[in-house]
Coordinates of C-alpha atoms in Angstrom, one line a residue:
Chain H
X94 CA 9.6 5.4 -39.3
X95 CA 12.2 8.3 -38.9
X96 CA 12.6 8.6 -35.2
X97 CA 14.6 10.7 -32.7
X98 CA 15.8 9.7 -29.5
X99 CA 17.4 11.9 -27.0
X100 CA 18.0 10.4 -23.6
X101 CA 20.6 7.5 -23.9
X102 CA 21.2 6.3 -20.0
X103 CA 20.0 3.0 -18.1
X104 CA 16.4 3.5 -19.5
X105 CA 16.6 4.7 -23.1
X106 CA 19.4 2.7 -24.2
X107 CA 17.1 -0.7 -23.7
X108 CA 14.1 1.1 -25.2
X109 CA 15.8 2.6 -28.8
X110 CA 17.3 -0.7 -28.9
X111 CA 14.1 -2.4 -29.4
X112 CA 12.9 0.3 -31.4
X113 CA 16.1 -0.1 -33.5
X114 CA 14.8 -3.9 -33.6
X115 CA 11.7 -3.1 -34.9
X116 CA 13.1 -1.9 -38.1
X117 CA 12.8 2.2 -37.3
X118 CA 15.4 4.6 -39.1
X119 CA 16.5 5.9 -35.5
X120 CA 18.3 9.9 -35.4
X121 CA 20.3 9.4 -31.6
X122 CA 22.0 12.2 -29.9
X123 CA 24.3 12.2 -27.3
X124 CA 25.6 8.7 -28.1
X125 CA 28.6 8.3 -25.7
X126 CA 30.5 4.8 -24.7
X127 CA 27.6 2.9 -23.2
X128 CA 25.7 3.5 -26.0
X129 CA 27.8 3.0 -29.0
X130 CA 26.2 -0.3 -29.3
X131 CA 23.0 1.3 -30.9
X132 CA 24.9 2.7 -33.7
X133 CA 26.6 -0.6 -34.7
X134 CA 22.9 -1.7 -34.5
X135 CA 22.0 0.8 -37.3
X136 CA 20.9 4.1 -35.4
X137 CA 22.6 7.1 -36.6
X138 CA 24.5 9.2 -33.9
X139 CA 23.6 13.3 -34.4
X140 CA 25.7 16.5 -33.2
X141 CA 22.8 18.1 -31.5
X142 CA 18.7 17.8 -30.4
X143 CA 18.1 20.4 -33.4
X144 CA 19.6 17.6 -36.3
X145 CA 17.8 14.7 -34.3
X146 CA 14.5 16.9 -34.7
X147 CA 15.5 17.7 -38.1
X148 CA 15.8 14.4 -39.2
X149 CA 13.1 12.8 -37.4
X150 CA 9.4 12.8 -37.7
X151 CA 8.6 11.5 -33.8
X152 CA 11.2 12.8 -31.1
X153 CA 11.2 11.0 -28.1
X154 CA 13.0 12.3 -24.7
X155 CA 13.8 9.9 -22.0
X156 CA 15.9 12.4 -19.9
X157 CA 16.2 12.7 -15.7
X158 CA 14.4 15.4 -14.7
X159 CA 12.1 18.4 -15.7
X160 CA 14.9 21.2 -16.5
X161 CA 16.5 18.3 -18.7
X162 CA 13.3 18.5 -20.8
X163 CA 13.3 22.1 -21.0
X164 CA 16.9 22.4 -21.9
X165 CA 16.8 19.7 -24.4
X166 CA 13.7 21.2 -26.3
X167 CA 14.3 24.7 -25.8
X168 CA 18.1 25.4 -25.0
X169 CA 20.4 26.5 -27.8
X170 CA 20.4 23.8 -30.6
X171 CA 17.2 22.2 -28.6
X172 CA 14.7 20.1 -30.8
X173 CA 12.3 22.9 -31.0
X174 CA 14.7 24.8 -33.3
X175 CA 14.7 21.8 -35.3
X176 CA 10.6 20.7 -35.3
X177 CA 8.8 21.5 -38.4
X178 CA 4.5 21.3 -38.8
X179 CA 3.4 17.9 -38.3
X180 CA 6.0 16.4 -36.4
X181 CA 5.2 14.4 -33.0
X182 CA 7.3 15.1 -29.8
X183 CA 7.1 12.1 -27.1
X184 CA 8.4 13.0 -23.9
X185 CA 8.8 10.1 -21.9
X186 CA 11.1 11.5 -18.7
X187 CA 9.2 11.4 -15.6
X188 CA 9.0 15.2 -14.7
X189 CA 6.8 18.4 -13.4
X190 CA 2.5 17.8 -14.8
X191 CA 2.6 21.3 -14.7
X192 CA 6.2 22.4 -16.6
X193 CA 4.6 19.7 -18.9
X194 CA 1.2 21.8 -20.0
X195 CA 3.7 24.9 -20.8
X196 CA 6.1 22.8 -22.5
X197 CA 3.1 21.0 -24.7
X198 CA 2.0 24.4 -25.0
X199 CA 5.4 25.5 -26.8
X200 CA 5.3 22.5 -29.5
X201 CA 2.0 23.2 -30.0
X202 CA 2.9 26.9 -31.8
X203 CA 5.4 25.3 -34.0
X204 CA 2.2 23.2 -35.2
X205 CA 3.6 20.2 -33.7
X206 CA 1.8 17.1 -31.0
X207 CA 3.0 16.9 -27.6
X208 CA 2.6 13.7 -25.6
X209 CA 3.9 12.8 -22.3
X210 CA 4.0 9.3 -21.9
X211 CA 6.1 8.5 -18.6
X212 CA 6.6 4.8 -18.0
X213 CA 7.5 2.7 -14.8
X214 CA 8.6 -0.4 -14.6
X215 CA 12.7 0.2 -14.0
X216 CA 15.3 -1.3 -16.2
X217 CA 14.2 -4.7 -16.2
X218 CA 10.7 -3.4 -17.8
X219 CA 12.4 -1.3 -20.2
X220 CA 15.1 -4.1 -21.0
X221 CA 11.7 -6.8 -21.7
X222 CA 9.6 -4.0 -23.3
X223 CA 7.4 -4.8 -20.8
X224 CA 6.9 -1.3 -19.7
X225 CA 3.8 0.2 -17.9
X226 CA 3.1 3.5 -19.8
X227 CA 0.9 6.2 -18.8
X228 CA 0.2 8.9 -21.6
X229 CA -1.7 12.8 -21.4
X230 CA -2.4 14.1 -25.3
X231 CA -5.2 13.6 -27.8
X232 CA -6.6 10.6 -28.4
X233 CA -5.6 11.2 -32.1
X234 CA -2.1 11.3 -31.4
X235 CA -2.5 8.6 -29.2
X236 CA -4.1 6.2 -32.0
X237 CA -1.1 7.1 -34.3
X238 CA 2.0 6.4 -31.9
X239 CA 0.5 3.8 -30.2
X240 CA 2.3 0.9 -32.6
X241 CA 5.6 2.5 -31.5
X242 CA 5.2 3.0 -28.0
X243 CA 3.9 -0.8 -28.1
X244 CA 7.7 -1.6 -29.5
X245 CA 8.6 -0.3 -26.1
X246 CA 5.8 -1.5 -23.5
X247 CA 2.7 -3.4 -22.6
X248 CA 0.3 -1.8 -20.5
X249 CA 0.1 1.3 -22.3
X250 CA -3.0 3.6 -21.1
X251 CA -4.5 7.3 -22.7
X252 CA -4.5 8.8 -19.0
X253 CA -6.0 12.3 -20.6
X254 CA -4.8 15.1 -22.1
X255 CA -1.5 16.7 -22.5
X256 CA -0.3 16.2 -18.6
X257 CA -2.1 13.8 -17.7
X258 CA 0.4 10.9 -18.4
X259 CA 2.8 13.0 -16.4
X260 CA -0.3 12.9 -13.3
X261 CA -0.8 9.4 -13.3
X262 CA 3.0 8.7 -12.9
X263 CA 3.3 10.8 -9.6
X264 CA 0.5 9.7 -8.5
X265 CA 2.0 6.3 -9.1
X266 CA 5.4 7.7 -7.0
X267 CA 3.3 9.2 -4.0
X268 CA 1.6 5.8 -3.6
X269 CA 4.4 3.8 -4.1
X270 CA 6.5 5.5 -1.7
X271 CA 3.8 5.7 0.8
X272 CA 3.0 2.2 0.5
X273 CA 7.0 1.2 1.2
X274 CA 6.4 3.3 4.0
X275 CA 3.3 1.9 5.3
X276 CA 5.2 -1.9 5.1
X277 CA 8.3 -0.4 6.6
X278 CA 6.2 0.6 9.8
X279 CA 4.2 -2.7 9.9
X280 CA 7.5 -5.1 9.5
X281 CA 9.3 -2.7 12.2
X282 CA 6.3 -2.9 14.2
X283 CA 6.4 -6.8 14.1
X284 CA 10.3 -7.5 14.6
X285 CA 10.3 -4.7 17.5
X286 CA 7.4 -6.8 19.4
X287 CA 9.2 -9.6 19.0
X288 CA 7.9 -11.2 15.9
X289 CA 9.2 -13.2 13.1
X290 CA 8.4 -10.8 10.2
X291 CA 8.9 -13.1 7.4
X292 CA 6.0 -15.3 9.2
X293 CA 4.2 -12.2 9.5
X294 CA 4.5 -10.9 5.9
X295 CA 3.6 -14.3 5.3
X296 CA 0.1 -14.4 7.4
X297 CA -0.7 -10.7 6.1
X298 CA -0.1 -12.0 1.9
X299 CA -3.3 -12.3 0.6
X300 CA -5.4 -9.9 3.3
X301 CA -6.2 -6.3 2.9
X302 CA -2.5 -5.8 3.6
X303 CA -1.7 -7.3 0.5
X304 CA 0.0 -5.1 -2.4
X305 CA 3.2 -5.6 -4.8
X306 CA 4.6 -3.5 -2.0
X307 CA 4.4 -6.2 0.5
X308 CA 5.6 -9.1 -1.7
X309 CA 8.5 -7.2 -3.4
X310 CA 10.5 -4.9 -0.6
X311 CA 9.1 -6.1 2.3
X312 CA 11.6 -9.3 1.6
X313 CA 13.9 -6.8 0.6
X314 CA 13.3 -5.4 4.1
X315 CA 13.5 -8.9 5.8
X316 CA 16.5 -10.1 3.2
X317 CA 18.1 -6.7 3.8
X318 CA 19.0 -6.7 -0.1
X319 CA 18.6 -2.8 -0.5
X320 CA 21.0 -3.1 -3.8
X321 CA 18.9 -0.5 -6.6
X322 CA 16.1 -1.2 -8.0
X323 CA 14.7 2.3 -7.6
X324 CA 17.4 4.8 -6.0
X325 CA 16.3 6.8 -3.6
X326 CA 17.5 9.8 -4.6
X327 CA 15.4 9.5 -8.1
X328 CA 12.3 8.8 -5.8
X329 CA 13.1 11.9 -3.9
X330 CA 12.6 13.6 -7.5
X331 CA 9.4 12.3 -8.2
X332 CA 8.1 13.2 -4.6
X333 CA 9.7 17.0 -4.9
X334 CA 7.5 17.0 -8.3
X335 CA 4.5 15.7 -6.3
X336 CA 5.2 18.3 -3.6
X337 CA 6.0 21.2 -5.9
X338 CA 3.3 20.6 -8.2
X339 CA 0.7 20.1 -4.9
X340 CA 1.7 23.3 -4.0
X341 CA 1.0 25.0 -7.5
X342 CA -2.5 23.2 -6.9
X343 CA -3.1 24.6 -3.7
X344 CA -3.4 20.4 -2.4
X345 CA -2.2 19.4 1.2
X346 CA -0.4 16.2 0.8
X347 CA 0.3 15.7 4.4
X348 CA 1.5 11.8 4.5
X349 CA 3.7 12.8 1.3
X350 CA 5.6 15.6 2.6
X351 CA 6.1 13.1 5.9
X352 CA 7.4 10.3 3.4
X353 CA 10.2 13.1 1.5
X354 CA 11.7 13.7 5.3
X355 CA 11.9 10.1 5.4
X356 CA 13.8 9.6 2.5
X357 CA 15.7 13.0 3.4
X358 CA 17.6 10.8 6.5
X359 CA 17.9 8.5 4.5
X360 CA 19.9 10.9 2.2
X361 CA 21.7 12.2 5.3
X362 CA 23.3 8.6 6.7
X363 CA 24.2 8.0 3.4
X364 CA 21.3 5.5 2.3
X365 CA 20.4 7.9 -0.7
X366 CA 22.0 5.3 -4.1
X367 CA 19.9 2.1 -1.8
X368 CA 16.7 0.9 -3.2
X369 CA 13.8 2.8 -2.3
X370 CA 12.9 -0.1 -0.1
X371 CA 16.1 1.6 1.9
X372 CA 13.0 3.6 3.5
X373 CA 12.7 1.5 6.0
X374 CA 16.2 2.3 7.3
X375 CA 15.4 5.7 8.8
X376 CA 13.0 4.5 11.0
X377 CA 15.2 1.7 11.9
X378 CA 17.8 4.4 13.1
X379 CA 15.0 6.0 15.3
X380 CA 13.9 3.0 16.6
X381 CA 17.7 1.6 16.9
X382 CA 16.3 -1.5 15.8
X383 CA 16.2 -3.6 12.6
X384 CA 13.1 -5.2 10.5
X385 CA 15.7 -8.1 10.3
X386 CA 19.6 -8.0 10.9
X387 CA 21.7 -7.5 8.3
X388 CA 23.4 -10.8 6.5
Chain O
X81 CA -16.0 -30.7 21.3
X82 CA -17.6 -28.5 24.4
X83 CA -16.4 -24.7 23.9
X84 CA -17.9 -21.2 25.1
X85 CA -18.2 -18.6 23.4
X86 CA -18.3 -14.8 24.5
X87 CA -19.0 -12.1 22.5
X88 CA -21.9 -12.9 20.1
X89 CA -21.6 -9.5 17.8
X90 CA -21.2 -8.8 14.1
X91 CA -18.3 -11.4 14.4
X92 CA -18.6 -13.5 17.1
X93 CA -22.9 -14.3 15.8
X94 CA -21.5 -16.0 12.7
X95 CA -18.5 -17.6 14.1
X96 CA -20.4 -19.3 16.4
X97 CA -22.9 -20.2 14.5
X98 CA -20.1 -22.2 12.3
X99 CA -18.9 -24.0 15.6
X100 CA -23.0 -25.0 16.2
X101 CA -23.2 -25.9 12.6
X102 CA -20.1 -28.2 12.8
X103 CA -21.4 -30.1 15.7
X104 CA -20.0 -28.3 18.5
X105 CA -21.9 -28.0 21.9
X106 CA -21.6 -24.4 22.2
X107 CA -21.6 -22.4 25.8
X108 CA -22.7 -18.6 25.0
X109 CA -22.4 -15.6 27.5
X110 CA -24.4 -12.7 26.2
X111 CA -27.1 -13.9 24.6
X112 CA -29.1 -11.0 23.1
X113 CA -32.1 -10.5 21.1
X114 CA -29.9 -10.4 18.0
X115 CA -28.0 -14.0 19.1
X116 CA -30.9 -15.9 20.1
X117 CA -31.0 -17.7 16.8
X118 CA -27.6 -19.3 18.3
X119 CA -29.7 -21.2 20.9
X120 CA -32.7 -22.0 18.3
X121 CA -29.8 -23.7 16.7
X122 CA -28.6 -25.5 19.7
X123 CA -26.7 -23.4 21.7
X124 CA -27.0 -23.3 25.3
X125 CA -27.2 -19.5 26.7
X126 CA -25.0 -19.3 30.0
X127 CA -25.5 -16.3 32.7
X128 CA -22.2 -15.6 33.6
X129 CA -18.7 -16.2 31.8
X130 CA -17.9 -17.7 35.2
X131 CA -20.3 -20.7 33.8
X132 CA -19.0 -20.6 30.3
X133 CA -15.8 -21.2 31.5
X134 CA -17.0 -23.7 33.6
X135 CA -18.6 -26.1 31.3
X136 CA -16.0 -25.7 28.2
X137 CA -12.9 -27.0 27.4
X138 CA -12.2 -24.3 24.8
X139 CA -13.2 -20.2 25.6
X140 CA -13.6 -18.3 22.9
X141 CA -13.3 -14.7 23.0
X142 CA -14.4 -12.5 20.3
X143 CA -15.3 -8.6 22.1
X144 CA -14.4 -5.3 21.0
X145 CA -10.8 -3.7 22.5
X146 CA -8.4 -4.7 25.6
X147 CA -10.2 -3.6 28.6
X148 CA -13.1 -6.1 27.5
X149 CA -11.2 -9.4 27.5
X150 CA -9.8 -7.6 30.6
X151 CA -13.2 -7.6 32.1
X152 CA -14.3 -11.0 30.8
X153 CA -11.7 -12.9 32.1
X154 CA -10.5 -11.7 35.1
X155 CA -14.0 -9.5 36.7
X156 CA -16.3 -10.5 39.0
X157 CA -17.9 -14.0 37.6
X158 CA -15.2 -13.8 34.8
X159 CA -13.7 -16.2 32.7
X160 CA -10.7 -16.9 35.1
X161 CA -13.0 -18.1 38.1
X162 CA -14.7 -20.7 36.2
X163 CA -11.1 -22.5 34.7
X164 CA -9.6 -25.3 35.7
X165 CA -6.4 -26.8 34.5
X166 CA -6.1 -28.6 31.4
X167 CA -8.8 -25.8 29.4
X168 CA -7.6 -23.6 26.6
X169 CA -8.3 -19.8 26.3
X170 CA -8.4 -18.5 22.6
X171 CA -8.7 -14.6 22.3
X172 CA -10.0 -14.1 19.2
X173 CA -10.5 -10.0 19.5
X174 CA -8.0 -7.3 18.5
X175 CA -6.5 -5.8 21.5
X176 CA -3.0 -5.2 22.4
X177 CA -0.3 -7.6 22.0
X178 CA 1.3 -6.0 25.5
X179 CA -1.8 -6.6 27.7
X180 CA -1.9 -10.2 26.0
X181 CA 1.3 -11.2 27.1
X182 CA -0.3 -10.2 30.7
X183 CA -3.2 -11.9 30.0
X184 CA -1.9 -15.1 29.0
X185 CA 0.5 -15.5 32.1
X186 CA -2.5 -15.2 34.5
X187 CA -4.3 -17.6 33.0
X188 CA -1.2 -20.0 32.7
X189 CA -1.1 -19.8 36.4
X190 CA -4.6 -21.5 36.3
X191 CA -2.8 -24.8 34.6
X192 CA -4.7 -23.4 31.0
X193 CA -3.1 -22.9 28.0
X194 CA -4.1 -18.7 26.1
X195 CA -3.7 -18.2 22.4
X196 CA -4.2 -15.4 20.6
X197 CA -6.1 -15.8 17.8
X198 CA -7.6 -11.9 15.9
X199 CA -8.6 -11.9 12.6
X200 CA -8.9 -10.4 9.5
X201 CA -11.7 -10.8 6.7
X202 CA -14.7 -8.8 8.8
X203 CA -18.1 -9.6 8.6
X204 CA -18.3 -11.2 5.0
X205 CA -15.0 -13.5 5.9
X206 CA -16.5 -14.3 9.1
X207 CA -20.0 -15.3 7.4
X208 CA -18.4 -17.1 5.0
X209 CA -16.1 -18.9 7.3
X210 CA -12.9 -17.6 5.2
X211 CA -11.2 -15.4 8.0
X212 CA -7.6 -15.4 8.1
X213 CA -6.5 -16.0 11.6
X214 CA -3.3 -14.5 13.1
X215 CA -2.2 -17.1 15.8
X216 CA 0.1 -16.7 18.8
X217 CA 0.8 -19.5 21.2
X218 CA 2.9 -22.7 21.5
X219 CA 3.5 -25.9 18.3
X220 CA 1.3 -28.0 20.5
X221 CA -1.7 -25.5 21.4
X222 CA -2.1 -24.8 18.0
X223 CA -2.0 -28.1 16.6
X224 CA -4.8 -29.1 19.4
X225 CA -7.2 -25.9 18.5
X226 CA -6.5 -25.9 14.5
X227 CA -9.5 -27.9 14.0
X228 CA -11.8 -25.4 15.8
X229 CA -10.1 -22.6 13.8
X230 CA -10.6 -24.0 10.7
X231 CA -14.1 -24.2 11.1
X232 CA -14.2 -20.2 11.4
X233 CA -11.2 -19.8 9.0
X234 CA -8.9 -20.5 6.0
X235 CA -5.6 -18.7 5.9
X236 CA -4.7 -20.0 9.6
X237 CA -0.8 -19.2 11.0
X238 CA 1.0 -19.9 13.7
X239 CA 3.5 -16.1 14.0
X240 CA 4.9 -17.2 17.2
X241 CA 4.8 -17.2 20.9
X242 CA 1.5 -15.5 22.8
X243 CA 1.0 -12.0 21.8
X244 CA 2.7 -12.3 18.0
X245 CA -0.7 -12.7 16.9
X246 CA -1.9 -9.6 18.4
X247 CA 1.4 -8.1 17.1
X248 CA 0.7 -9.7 13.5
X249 CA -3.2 -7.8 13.6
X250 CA -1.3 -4.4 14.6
X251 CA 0.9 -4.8 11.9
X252 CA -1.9 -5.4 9.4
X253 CA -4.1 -2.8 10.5
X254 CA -1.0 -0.2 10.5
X255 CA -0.3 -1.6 7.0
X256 CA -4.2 -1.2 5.9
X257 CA -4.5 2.2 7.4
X258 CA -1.2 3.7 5.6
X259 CA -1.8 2.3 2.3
X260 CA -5.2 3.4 2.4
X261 CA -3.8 6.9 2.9
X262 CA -1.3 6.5 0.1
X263 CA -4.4 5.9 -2.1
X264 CA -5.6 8.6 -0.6
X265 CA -3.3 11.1 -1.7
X266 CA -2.3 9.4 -5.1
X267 CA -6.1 9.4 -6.2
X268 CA -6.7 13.2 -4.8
X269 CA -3.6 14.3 -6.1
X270 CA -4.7 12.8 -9.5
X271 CA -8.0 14.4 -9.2
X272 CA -7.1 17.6 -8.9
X273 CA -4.6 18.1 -11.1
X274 CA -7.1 17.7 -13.7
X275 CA -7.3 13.6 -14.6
X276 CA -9.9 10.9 -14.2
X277 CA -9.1 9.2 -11.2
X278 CA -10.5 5.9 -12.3
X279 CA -8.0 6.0 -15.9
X280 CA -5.0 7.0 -13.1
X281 CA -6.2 4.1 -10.7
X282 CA -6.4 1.7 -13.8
X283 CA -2.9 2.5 -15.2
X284 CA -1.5 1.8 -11.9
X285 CA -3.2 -1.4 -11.9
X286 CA -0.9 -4.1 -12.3
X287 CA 2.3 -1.9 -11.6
X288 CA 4.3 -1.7 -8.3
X289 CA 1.8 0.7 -7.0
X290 CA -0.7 -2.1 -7.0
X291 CA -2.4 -3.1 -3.9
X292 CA -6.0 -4.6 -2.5
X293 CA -6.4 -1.4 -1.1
X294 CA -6.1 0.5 -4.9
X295 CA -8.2 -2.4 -5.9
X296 CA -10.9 -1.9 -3.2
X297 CA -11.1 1.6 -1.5
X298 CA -9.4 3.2 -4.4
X299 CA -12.8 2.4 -6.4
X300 CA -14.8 3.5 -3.4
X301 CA -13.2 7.1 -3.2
X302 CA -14.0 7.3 -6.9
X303 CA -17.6 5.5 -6.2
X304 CA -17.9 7.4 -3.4
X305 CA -19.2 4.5 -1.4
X306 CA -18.5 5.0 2.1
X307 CA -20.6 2.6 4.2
X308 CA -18.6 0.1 6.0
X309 CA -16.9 -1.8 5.2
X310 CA -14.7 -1.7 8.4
X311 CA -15.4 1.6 10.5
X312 CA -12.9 4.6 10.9
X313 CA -13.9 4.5 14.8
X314 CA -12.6 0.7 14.7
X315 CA -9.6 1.3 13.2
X316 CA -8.7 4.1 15.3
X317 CA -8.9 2.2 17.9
X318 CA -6.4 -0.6 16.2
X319 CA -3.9 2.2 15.4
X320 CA -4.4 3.5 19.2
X321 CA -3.3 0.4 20.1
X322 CA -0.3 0.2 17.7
X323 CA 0.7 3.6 18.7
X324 CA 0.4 2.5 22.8
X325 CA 2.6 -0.2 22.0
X326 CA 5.2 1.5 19.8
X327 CA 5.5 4.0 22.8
X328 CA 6.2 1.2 25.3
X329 CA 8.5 -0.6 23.1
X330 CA 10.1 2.5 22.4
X331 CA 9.3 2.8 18.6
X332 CA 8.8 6.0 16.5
X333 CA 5.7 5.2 14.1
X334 CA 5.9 8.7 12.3
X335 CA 3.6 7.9 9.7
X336 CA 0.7 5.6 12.0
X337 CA 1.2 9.0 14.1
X338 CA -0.2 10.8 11.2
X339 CA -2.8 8.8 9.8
X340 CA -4.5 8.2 13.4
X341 CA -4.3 12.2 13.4
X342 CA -6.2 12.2 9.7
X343 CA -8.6 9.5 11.1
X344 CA -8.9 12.2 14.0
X345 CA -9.9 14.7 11.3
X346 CA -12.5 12.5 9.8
X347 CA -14.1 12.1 12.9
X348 CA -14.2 15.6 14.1
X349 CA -16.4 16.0 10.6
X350 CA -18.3 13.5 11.7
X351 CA -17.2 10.8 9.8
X352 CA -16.3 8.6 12.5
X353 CA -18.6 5.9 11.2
X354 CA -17.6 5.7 7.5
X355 CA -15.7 2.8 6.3
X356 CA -12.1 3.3 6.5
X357 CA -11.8 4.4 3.0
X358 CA -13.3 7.7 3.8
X359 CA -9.9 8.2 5.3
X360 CA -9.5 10.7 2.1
X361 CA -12.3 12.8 3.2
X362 CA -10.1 14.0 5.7
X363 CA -8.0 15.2 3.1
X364 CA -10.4 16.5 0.9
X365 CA -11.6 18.9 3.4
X366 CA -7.9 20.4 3.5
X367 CA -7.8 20.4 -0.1
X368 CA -11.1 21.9 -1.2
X369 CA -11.9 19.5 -3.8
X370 CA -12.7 15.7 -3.8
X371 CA -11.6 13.1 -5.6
X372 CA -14.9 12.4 -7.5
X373 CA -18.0 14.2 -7.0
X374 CA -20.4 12.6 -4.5
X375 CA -23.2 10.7 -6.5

């Protein structure tokens, strides 16, 4: 299949590789150093969005954040000036569910399917294929992509329509951050009282307390191996699109909003490139004491 | 083995009846219309804890918040007048891991060895014997009381010194009650931007945003079955004892703060008695729209 992809950095390079693999005829564009290995592969480097979308019959984004999208499909030379009827944009950027019905909207009058299909899983899901992804749009379109989104990931789920891919994956970010922030007190809690809080992530493992959360970065906490993972700074992007979006909605998000200040000191002492798991640092500053010291 | 037991509720009527079953001659203060089957089975109904204390090795108590094991042990015809040195407390309640440390060293003073013993599992874990059990104390205390404990329990750890199982519980129940209120807001956020919370809780399934809580409550909110369960009064008054705590130790619990405040909310509505999971009720009353409607 003829296939665009736009969105070359620490996620999309992996995920056109394997598509490469797979045998697709891929259209790239903005191919720089770090990804001149996927033209040596066989994908063919173009001068703008509008010749990827020209050439291609799917276009998929996998860009930062929600202006990205817009410039990249509607900006000068943007893939909307290059769609004709019956072509399939993919966007699979983790951005704004509500820029997302407007943009879907957009396509749409060029006669063309929207899908948003966000993913998570990090690097190391995209570098396995083993992504989780999460997509809004019919279940038409769905049925037809599906075999090349499964070149890509594992877990792949039709949320709902256009959007609702876009939904799920915030409300993936809010509970994810929320959660690090829920161990972050408990561990802090512990050490602070004068517990061992490796022996007492190890007594809660299993319990109601139990969640990927726990296992994963609350031994980062106790290890103190903050090294990305997940920046901060890209989970303070997810949570401003859970905030903005909440406010579109009219929806109090109360515990959210607490968690974004949270990560906002982190951001001010300089934690903002640590793992998200970093969290946990700002209320060690408040407290002036650690989950565990550092190594 | 001849232990007393004190405290014969929702808990403490199984647990004992376990101790019974496994041969134990039990000591019982308390004994109510709902408990009698305890001395049908056996168990010998004592009228003071002065007189449990008196004719057991091992006390068990198992009542509701601090100022009950305060009362038990050390009021008129408590606990404390009936030891004599070589016999082991175990305080099986949740209370606060300061007042244990106080606790304990009293009852040291007597030539008895305290452990602190809460759990986790509620009333189907305690029925079914599977309780985990957070224990504080010394190597040797533990070693001598693990076969008692294992006839109530399964997942059994020694966290450290008196009071770090106390500190252990908090931890847990801060955990519980945050990640329940990430659910919270992940599922409503979901919901009213316009998807099905159960596809969004399913896609997130599996992923980093997995947790027993998603598993659990998360299908509750969308069920909307709110009968405990564990109650929001109960856990309020876990998280008032976290937050006591952090204030003496001089911790800033920003997020505990908040969800004790939403817990507040719920029971101002009158939802005090809901299982803990109706912690998004709270929130749904902000927001003007619910998760799922109510069946």
């Amino acid at each position: 299949m003829k296939i665009g992809f736009i969105g070359l950095g620490v996620m999309g390079l992996p995920m056109a590789g394997h598509l490469i693999a797979a045998g697709h005829e891929l259209h790239l564009y903005r191919v720089k150093e770090k990804s001149r290995s996927l033209v040596e592969q066989g994908g063919q480097a173009a001068d703008s969005a509008r010749a990827v979308a020209e050439a291609s019959d799917i276009v998929i984004l996998m860009v930062p954040d929600t202006p990205d999208v817009d410039a990249v499909l509607f900006g000068e030379d943007g893939v909307a000036e290059g769609l004709s009827a019956g072509k399939t944009v993919i966007d699979m950027s983790s951005i704004s569910p509500v820029a997302t019905q407007d943009f879907a909207g957009r396509i749409a009058e060029l006669g063309c399917a929207y899908l948003d299909a966000p993913v998570s899983g990090g690097e190391a899901g995209a570098k396995a294929a083993s992504l989780s992804i999460m997509v809004g749009g019919t279940q038409e379109d769905f049925d037809r992509v599906l075999p090349v989104l499964e070149t890509m990931g594992k877990n792949i789920t039709l949320v709902g329509d256009v959007g609702a891919g876009q939904t799920a994956k915030v409300a993936n970010q809010i509970i994810v951050a929320l959660t690090i922030g829920a161990v972050s007190e408990g561990l802090l809690f512990a050490s602070k009282a004068g517990a061992d809080p490796a022996k007492v992530r190890s007594a809660l493992m299993g319990g109601l307390a139990s969640s990927k959360i726990l296992e994963m970065h609350g031994q980062r906490m106790i290890d103190r191996t903050f090294e990305p993972g997940f920046r901060i700074s890209l989970h303070q992007k997810d949570i401003n699109n859970a905030l903005s979006a909440a406010r579109s909605l009219k929806l109090s998000l109360p515990s959210t909003a607490l968690c974004q200040e949270l990560f906002n000191a982190c951001a001010a002492q300089g934690d903002g490139e640590l793992d998200h798991s970093g969290l946990v640092k700002a209320l060690e500053t408040m407290a002036a004491h650690k989950v565990a010291e550092d190594s």
